[in-house]
Amino acid sequence: MLDVKDFTFFDKQNSFDFKGFLIKTLSYWKWFVVGLIIAFSIAHQVNVRKQKIYGIETTIAVQEENNPFFTSNTSLVFNWGGTSDKVQMISTTLKSRSHNELVVDKLQFYIDYFKQTKYFLQDVYGQVPFKITLDKNKNQLFGQFIKVKMVSNNSYQITIPFQTNTAQVIRYIDNKKSIVPIENKEFKEIFKIGETVNLPFLNWKLDISNFEENNFNEEILVRFNSFDNTVSACMGLNVVIDEKAGSILKIGVQGTNKDRMVDFLNTTVNVLIKRQLDNKNKFADNTISFIDETLGSMEKQLKNSGDEIKDFGKNNNIIDIEQGGTSFKNQLLDYDAQKDAVERKIAYLSSLRSYLKNSVDFSKLPAPTIAGIDEPNINTNVGKIIALSIQRSELEYSVKGTFSYERLDNEIQSIKKVLLENESTYRNSLQYDLNGVNKKIAKIESEISRLPENKQEWLKLSRKYNLSDNIYNTFLQKRSEASIVKAANLSDIQFIDPAKDVGGGLLGPKTSVNYVLAFFMGILIPLALVFFIFFISNSVQNIEDISSQTQLPLIGIVGVKHSESNLSVFERPKSALSESFRAIRSSLQFLYKKNNIDGSKTLMLTSSVSGEGKTYCSLNIATVFALSEKKTIILGLDLRKPKIFDDFNIQNEIGAVNFLIGQNTLEEVIKKTQIPYLDVITSGPIPPNPSELILGDSMKEMIGELKKKYDYIILDTPPVGLVSDALELSQYCDVTLYIIRQNFTKKEMLTLLNNRTKRGELNNVSIIFNGYENKAKYGAGYGYGYGYGYGYGYGNGYHEDEEPKGFFAKWKYRILKKFSNGNN
């Protein structure tokens, strides 16, 4: 007898069975295969459905380019500044709206070209066989696809499926949108190449470019977008200032079309170079414009003076008049030139003061040296204020907020104050020089007044003409200098690496990364499911689960039944499953011997709930006893759900119930089976009071009579966890076998079994682990590996191997069996 102290259990143990979890995880290999297939399929679909994203870059250098024609002797000064602020300003300009408006307009990026692929619309800019020339003054269909198809070498077809009787159009000259009526909901018409299309909703001319034979009947989708939205999209390019070289800018853009990105980057830099060079020449342009205006007026004065001298010469002898007046003429010419130079300087200073006080845009100031001003402070500060004014106008289109404006305005105001101080000081100096020249001229004029009147008139006319001619030649020289300097100017922006498609540049989608993620997701998701199942499962999975819940002895392990009938031992006596029941028979004989039980032996089989296989085990245990030529009888006492009669092909019309109620004798209820030495008593008709029948004296009488006739009596009883019938029958039994089924019996039922055993309700209890799969979801070889015999090699010749079900399992079985036979 077992001591009650032996029945300890560990329901509250929470130790993680890593080995069990690992083996169980590997047993779900099909889940992982399916998970990987699904994950890789999704990754593949993502990769083929997403357009490839590329990155294109160009590199430019920003540096101060000195004019090779600007020397210390050049009287026109307008080179100033450095690269300190230019790099940041250029970086800002590249993202400005004003700059990108020029680029978008030049490239006509507001026109989209698409081709429909299997999964998406592909941008085919730069790959279409035609070029569109728009009439910006007229309407173009807005935001809707226009299908263009080449039908011959000199014609194409336009198809537009309108949704309503109206269409929205845009006019790119002023970006104004409007609505026009449509006659038909689908427009389809053929036009000639180069023909001007004039429709209420479309005005263009289409010309051939890069046309190939395979372009015939190829449908290109053309769409006109918002100019402002297109410009906004282009303003997001990436501009990076090189950390190691502050004058180097890397300009990058991302997209799906390399041709579009290359054109955009190269055009945006070329537009920037032109704008920067135009701004750099602003000073020279202002100077040349001022000189041209002065030369125009001087030409008139020079012509008038010349005409007056001609008229005077017609009535007078110039040769005689010139005698005696040459010295006065040369002196007056020299002093007049000095006076004109000083007056031009004073006039420029007056104009400068007025400009500084009354204007806010100083970008149109002419060079001070055009008036002969060589004062370095004025020349330098005028150059600075023009540069700051130009910079401020650039920021107006690209910078939000007032911080940058305030900084530039403060600098401009500071330079303006300095210029006004410089102008006042320099004006006083020039006024002193002018007074001195005027005194010298007055002295000579007083001497001339004593000459004859005709000589005075000639000196007056020649003096006026020579002065105009001298001024005119001076301005011509300065204009030539300004033109030379302007023509020799170089942009401060230079290409280092123009944008070019050299292959590569792929940014996404990262197909390899997607496949790596798919691999991990295909593993992790099934793993998480297995992990979840492992921890929420409350059923007995393996022998460790039994040993951790109870210390009742495990008398045997029975594998899974693969036959249709429950008579597995009788049908295949040499199978591994039959060997497991023979092992149970040997263990039972040991228990009987240990407990000194002689003569007829009684064995009761029960379980926690229905479906755990107690009837199946009862039949096969009885069969192994019968095959050993021991008179054995199975007594079906599951009066509520009788089962055993089906397997023996007998009727359940009379049985144990008929004997217990005194209706039939014992001989009448005992039935022979097809198995020698094995008889059976079925339960009979279902009674209204099964528990009372079992408790009656008739049951004791039945067991007593059967012990006289049979060596082994097998009681097939109802589940002990549902009804109390088995507890009442335990008094007649020598040994009780409790059936636990793998992946079916709940662990808490073992706790119930422990409690019943402690209270003495069940005696001599041993456990049979039924339905054990040696290669199932519980792990190959997990536990004792007892249920299917001794393995492929050792078991060969001792019992019949059962070929497993399933494609992979069958092939593995055949390979191992062939290998085992080869070794033998």
Short mmCIF file of C-alpha atoms in Angstrom, two decimals, residues 45-46 112 214 240 274 279-280 297 326 336 434 495 506 514 543 562 596 604 636 641 652 673 680 735-736 777 792:
data_model
loop_
_atom_site.label_atom_id
_atom_site.label_comp_id
_atom_site.label_asym_id
_atom_site.label_seq_id
_atom_site.Cartn_x
_atom_site.Cartn_y
_atom_site.Cartn_z
CA GLN A 45 4.61 42.06 -53.04
CA VAL A 46 5.78 45.16 -51.18
CA ASP A 112 3.60 65.13 -65.59
CA ASN A 214 8.07 50.42 -80.21
CA VAL A 240 24.39 70.42 -47.14
CA LYS A 274 23.05 83.29 -63.91
CA ASN A 279 23.60 90.48 -59.32
CA LYS A 280 27.36 90.74 -59.43
CA SER A 297 23.28 114.80 -73.19
CA THR A 326 46.40 130.41 -77.55
CA ASP A 336 37.70 124.28 -66.82
CA LEU A 434 36.25 124.56 -56.35
CA PHE A 495 30.18 73.14 -60.79
CA LEU A 506 19.02 53.41 -55.09
CA ASN A 514 12.40 43.77 -46.40
CA ILE A 543 5.66 13.03 -18.32
CA HIS A 562 -3.99 4.50 -35.76
CA ASN A 596 0.36 -10.43 -2.16
CA MET A 604 -10.54 -0.99 -12.45
CA GLY A 636 -18.81 -2.70 -18.69
CA LYS A 641 -22.51 5.76 -21.76
CA ASN A 652 -26.15 -4.45 -25.85
CA THR A 673 -15.80 -12.59 -28.08
CA VAL A 680 -17.41 -9.52 -21.96
CA VAL A 735 -5.54 -2.07 -8.49
CA THR A 736 -6.93 1.13 -9.99
CA LYS A 777 3.81 18.64 -30.68
CA TYR A 792 14.00 2.16 -35.67
#
